[in-house]
XYZ file of C-alpha atoms in Angstrom:
378
model
C 9.062 -4.330 -25.819
C 12.421 -5.779 -26.778
C 13.127 -2.239 -27.020
C 12.163 -1.261 -24.002
C 13.804 -1.902 -20.713
C 13.894 -4.771 -18.295
C 13.323 -2.117 -15.671
C 11.224 0.120 -17.214
C 8.961 -2.587 -18.284
C 9.065 -4.028 -14.221
C 7.947 0.326 -13.344
C 5.353 0.159 -16.382
C 3.622 -3.153 -14.379
C 4.084 -1.378 -10.835
C 2.019 1.948 -12.798
C -0.605 -0.594 -13.336
C -0.843 -3.110 -11.049
C -1.323 -0.999 -7.928
C -3.738 1.205 -10.205
C -6.196 -1.821 -10.429
C -5.370 -2.110 -6.714
C -6.609 1.448 -6.007
C -9.386 0.908 -7.935
C -10.540 -2.021 -6.886
C -10.728 -0.895 -3.165
C -11.873 2.044 -3.283
C -14.825 1.158 -5.819
C -15.165 -1.895 -3.022
C -16.825 -0.218 -0.491
C -19.267 1.355 -2.669
C -19.677 -2.304 -4.273
C -20.699 -4.537 -0.807
C -23.063 -1.193 0.634
C -25.422 -2.079 -3.050
C -25.419 -5.062 -1.843
C -26.514 -4.317 1.062
C -23.698 -4.729 3.933
C -23.166 -2.001 6.308
C -20.101 -0.835 7.610
C -18.801 -3.226 9.957
C -19.576 -6.480 6.685
C -17.682 -3.739 4.791
C -14.840 -3.506 7.876
C -14.187 -6.584 8.138
C -14.572 -7.341 3.875
C -11.534 -4.990 3.923
C -9.701 -7.046 6.260
C -9.760 -9.955 4.933
C -7.418 -9.409 1.255
C -5.345 -8.007 3.336
C -5.073 -10.692 6.232
C -4.448 -13.027 3.234
C -2.315 -10.555 1.482
C -0.048 -10.935 4.938
C -0.511 -14.398 5.763
C 0.650 -14.591 2.084
C 3.807 -12.865 2.061
C 4.750 -15.304 4.163
C 3.790 -19.316 3.604
C 3.337 -18.497 -0.198
C 6.821 -18.621 -1.030
C 7.129 -21.909 1.950
C 4.276 -23.567 -0.814
C 5.772 -22.540 -4.049
C 9.249 -22.863 -3.384
C 10.441 -23.830 -6.806
C 8.509 -21.216 -8.781
C 10.999 -18.400 -9.900
C 10.182 -14.702 -9.016
C 8.637 -13.872 -13.207
C 6.018 -16.870 -12.572
C 4.841 -15.648 -9.182
C 4.280 -12.060 -10.485
C 2.108 -13.622 -13.173
C -0.146 -15.731 -11.551
C -0.335 -12.710 -8.862
C -2.205 -10.458 -12.011
C -3.819 -12.623 -13.701
C -5.239 -14.531 -10.172
C -6.542 -11.044 -9.634
C -7.661 -10.247 -12.741
C -10.002 -13.182 -12.369
C -11.445 -12.623 -9.044
C -12.097 -9.370 -9.872
C -14.145 -10.711 -12.540
C -15.965 -12.923 -10.288
C -16.523 -9.992 -7.754
C -18.650 -8.542 -9.731
C -20.645 -11.452 -10.508
C -21.384 -11.793 -7.035
C -24.157 -9.951 -4.207
C -24.092 -12.483 -1.493
C -21.966 -11.747 1.657
C -20.409 -15.491 2.194
C -19.402 -15.618 -1.371
C -18.024 -12.116 -1.527
C -15.916 -12.949 1.686
C -13.889 -16.376 0.210
C -13.553 -14.553 -3.352
C -11.944 -11.911 -1.474
C -9.468 -14.651 0.306
C -8.897 -16.096 -2.931
C -7.513 -12.393 -4.484
C -5.794 -11.775 -1.061
C -3.635 -14.395 -1.700
C -2.910 -13.915 -5.171
C -1.515 -10.684 -4.633
C 1.061 -11.587 -1.711
C 3.337 -12.996 -4.834
C 3.136 -9.094 -6.149
C 5.384 -6.755 -4.059
C 7.796 -8.847 -2.466
C 8.938 -10.617 -5.892
C 8.580 -7.342 -7.919
C 10.763 -5.698 -4.961
C 12.908 -8.185 -5.296
C 13.463 -8.033 -8.740
C 14.300 -4.319 -9.606
C 15.925 -3.933 -6.679
C 18.150 -7.145 -6.884
C 21.813 -6.214 -6.036
C 21.588 -3.082 -5.701
C 22.800 -1.020 -2.914
C 23.525 2.766 -2.294
C 22.749 5.662 -4.598
C 22.274 2.705 -7.494
C 19.328 0.676 -4.825
C 17.549 4.578 -3.760
C 17.741 4.938 -8.109
C 15.963 1.781 -8.632
C 13.882 2.352 -5.116
C 12.335 5.877 -6.653
C 12.296 4.545 -10.377
C 9.194 2.165 -8.639
C 8.168 4.459 -6.240
C 7.126 6.788 -9.418
C 5.770 4.192 -10.953
C 3.705 2.658 -8.361
C 2.276 6.183 -6.439
C 1.837 8.142 -9.759
C -0.635 5.435 -10.691
C -2.945 5.883 -7.808
C -3.975 9.070 -7.899
C -5.061 8.774 -11.174
C -7.239 5.505 -10.767
C -8.634 7.310 -7.606
C -9.778 9.596 -9.871
C -10.944 6.943 -12.747
C -12.467 5.210 -10.202
C -13.855 7.352 -8.367
C -15.876 9.043 -12.123
C -16.851 5.556 -13.020
C -17.628 3.822 -10.215
C -20.875 6.606 -9.711
C -21.176 4.976 -13.481
C -21.299 1.893 -12.590
C -19.117 0.138 -9.739
C -19.189 -2.901 -11.844
C -17.369 -1.684 -15.343
C -15.037 0.025 -12.244
C -13.446 -3.558 -10.742
C -13.432 -5.087 -14.605
C -10.787 -1.671 -15.943
C -8.794 -2.655 -13.083
C -8.898 -6.919 -13.712
C -7.876 -5.725 -17.863
C -5.002 -3.619 -16.506
C -4.170 -6.671 -14.604
C -4.277 -7.927 -17.445
C -2.088 -5.963 -19.405
C 0.971 -5.514 -16.293
C 0.856 -9.384 -16.766
C 1.801 -8.941 -20.510
C 4.254 -6.565 -19.687
C 5.990 -8.676 -16.855
C 5.786 -11.994 -19.420
C 7.487 -10.103 -21.935
C 10.689 -9.034 -19.585
C 13.697 -10.604 -18.513
C 14.824 -13.665 -16.207
C 13.914 -12.611 -12.753
C 16.425 -11.082 -10.056
C 17.417 -14.918 -8.198
C 20.263 -14.406 -5.714
C 21.028 -18.546 -6.044
C 21.545 -17.624 -10.164
C 23.651 -14.063 -8.732
C 25.576 -14.832 -6.223
C 28.595 -12.159 -7.625
C 25.953 -9.802 -6.219
C 25.188 -11.777 -3.044
C 26.378 -9.717 0.051
C 28.385 -11.840 2.323
C 28.117 -10.250 5.135
C 25.059 -8.732 6.924
C 25.428 -4.313 7.362
C 21.453 -3.904 8.008
C 21.077 -0.405 9.665
C 19.715 -0.080 13.623
C 16.986 2.253 12.073
C 14.941 0.018 10.200
C 13.439 -0.983 13.267
C 11.835 2.528 13.781
C 10.675 2.413 10.053
C 9.108 -0.445 10.379
C 7.115 0.645 13.208
C 6.180 4.483 11.410
C 4.869 2.535 8.352
C 3.253 0.149 10.994
C 1.626 3.391 11.779
C 0.428 5.160 7.895
C -0.809 2.302 7.052
C -3.067 2.316 9.771
C -4.237 6.045 8.649
C -4.823 5.143 4.903
C -6.644 2.199 5.710
C -9.046 5.050 7.494
C -8.828 7.099 4.881
C -9.191 4.153 2.095
C -12.125 1.865 4.153
C -13.795 4.751 6.191
C -13.569 8.678 4.913
C -15.129 7.424 2.076
C -18.391 6.657 4.411
C -17.655 9.662 6.190
C -18.164 11.683 3.357
C -21.284 9.730 1.575
C -22.938 9.723 5.241
C -21.905 13.275 6.832
C -20.942 15.469 3.719
C -22.796 14.022 0.700
C -19.635 13.722 -1.281
C -20.046 11.355 -4.545
C -17.734 9.143 -5.960
C -16.263 11.089 -7.943
C -15.440 14.059 -5.269
C -14.192 12.213 -2.619
C -12.054 10.646 -5.969
C -10.894 13.628 -6.546
C -9.937 14.535 -3.096
C -7.555 11.930 -2.642
C -6.291 12.189 -5.982
C -4.146 14.882 -4.489
C -2.904 12.928 -1.195
C -2.185 10.719 -4.517
C 0.078 13.453 -6.638
C 1.461 14.407 -3.728
C 3.066 10.988 -2.971
C 4.319 11.088 -6.457
C 5.856 14.389 -5.786
C 7.248 13.304 -2.540
C 9.869 10.446 -4.121
C 10.899 11.910 -6.622
C 11.864 14.874 -3.830
C 13.503 12.390 -1.894
C 15.237 11.066 -4.985
C 17.253 14.636 -5.062
C 17.101 15.606 -1.177
C 18.755 12.759 0.249
C 18.992 14.202 4.390
C 15.629 11.724 5.057
C 18.299 8.674 4.729
C 20.448 9.976 7.491
C 19.774 9.259 11.719
C 15.748 8.746 13.388
C 14.845 12.650 13.252
C 12.943 12.239 9.605
C 11.465 8.704 11.504
C 10.802 10.139 14.485
C 9.072 14.173 12.788
C 7.203 11.439 9.984
C 5.170 9.763 12.768
C 4.518 13.418 14.932
C 3.682 15.453 11.666
C 1.352 12.060 10.903
C -0.210 12.263 14.183
C -0.969 16.293 13.195
C -2.195 15.177 10.609
C -4.780 12.744 11.676
C -6.529 15.026 13.833
C -7.015 17.645 11.124
C -8.592 14.881 9.867
C -11.865 16.652 12.628
C -10.801 19.912 11.477
C -11.788 20.493 8.263
C -14.997 20.331 6.211
C -14.947 21.808 3.090
C -13.457 20.371 -0.098
C -10.400 22.751 -0.269
C -9.224 21.868 2.914
C -9.853 17.680 2.474
C -7.500 17.855 -1.078
C -4.842 20.096 1.741
C -4.958 18.003 4.291
C -4.293 14.488 1.898
C -1.909 16.107 -0.118
C 0.234 16.634 3.452
C -0.460 13.056 4.344
C 0.773 11.618 0.882
C 3.959 13.480 1.245
C 3.993 12.042 5.281
C 2.750 8.481 3.425
C 5.947 8.951 0.625
C 8.952 9.686 3.939
C 7.142 6.719 5.981
C 7.231 4.111 3.114
C 10.486 5.053 1.656
C 11.795 4.869 5.001
C 11.294 1.401 5.811
C 12.173 0.036 2.372
C 14.947 1.863 2.616
C 16.691 1.284 5.783
C 15.108 -2.200 5.921
C 17.290 -3.059 2.027
C 21.064 -1.284 2.221
C 22.653 -3.569 3.510
C 21.177 -7.149 4.606
C 21.817 -10.186 3.394
C 18.568 -11.251 2.700
C 17.149 -8.457 1.492
C 14.026 -10.890 0.150
C 13.294 -11.408 3.462
C 13.398 -7.773 4.183
C 10.914 -6.991 1.613
C 8.321 -9.500 4.079
C 8.921 -7.653 6.731
C 8.188 -4.710 4.728
C 4.621 -5.524 3.374
C 3.767 -7.731 6.245
C 3.702 -4.340 7.848
C 1.773 -2.980 5.417
C -0.273 -5.469 5.911
C -1.390 -5.137 10.225
C -1.711 -1.482 9.419
C -4.846 -2.279 6.355
C -6.164 -4.935 8.792
C -6.323 -2.883 12.270
C -7.238 -0.128 9.760
C -9.822 -2.048 8.656
C -11.460 -3.654 11.037
C -10.515 -1.144 14.145
C -12.261 1.125 11.499
C -14.989 -0.245 10.786
C -15.870 -1.238 13.495
C -15.455 2.567 15.473
C -17.488 4.044 12.865
C -20.220 2.442 13.144
C -20.901 1.959 16.917
C -19.187 4.975 18.090
C -18.437 7.648 15.696
C -15.463 8.965 12.877
C -13.791 11.360 15.797
C -13.655 8.534 18.429
C -11.974 7.203 15.083
C -9.919 10.014 14.661
C -8.601 10.617 17.960
C -8.440 6.793 18.469
C -5.200 6.839 15.809
C -3.858 10.125 16.958
C -3.707 9.156 20.324
C -1.972 5.152 19.958
C -0.132 7.032 16.999
C 1.454 9.714 19.568
C 2.136 7.408 22.487
C 4.023 4.832 19.790
C 6.413 8.158 19.113
C 7.246 9.105 23.129
C 7.683 5.190 23.615
C 10.208 5.319 20.602
C 12.093 8.836 22.141
C 12.230 6.970 25.266
C 13.440 3.870 24.022
C 16.006 6.128 21.852
C 17.587 7.941 24.899
C 17.838 4.880 26.847
C 20.205 2.857 24.271
C 22.216 6.364 24.577
C 23.479 6.322 27.684
């Protein structure tokens, strides 16, 4: 362990933690169906832990002000493992909801502290390199974990969740063996004295909010739609979503070499337009290869929007931890809205209505942003 650099341990920890989260999220839908919970209930359950994650990102630093980032990450990994195991012994809907509350709170201690630790004191090229390492690590696990959980959950949803909990504990061991977490109060030479934040962070944040709403649609509603209307098993759906995970990883690597995406508002608006188009195309495709291609393209847009948000939010920021909180909060709002609205619309209306709603909202947002930019330039 001592021979591995801290940033590499954190990258491996991110790989395992994100993989565990993906396993949990993917398997949860099928586990809740086994418990006799309908689509609306699944939507509510899928929004509970993101909601608590959202609240935790804002309030947990105030509740635990003296706890350093490393300790918070350890609490997150161990806490999610425990609540995951407990979940597999619950069948009552109310008790499941309570368990998901604690799961969300523990998860809120993970990513803002991990991102702050990994990017601490870095700017420009160094910041991009660190972000690439971090993004490659967690995104690479997404595809693998989706496919893995698809196969395992088809055999046993309980076993699938247990495997994710084991990975959380291995991640905790890596973090425990790492060096001291970055703390701007202790490394005053790294603190940016003047805030040079980019105004591009605002449209980037809007973009990541939109994309994560669609991300929630994919994870929460599409598996149900695929099972109910297309006859796809858990393993087939997992393999389809594998292409999205692979695409995300490849896109992050490409963006490390090609950095034109960092300049101007063009890539931000383009990513949102393409997102709306791909969401609409969910209605046009009906075959496994077509869905695989669609989700691969969707993964590239997801990676671009994610990178734009975290890069423009962190670059030149004086209080980077707060920017990471904003980034994570926006991801979570998108997840909550997608889960709640998605489950409701899918059950009481249709998958088509849901897709068209997200498409229209996305295009309206792009038009609004464009008008604001034109007015500002005048």
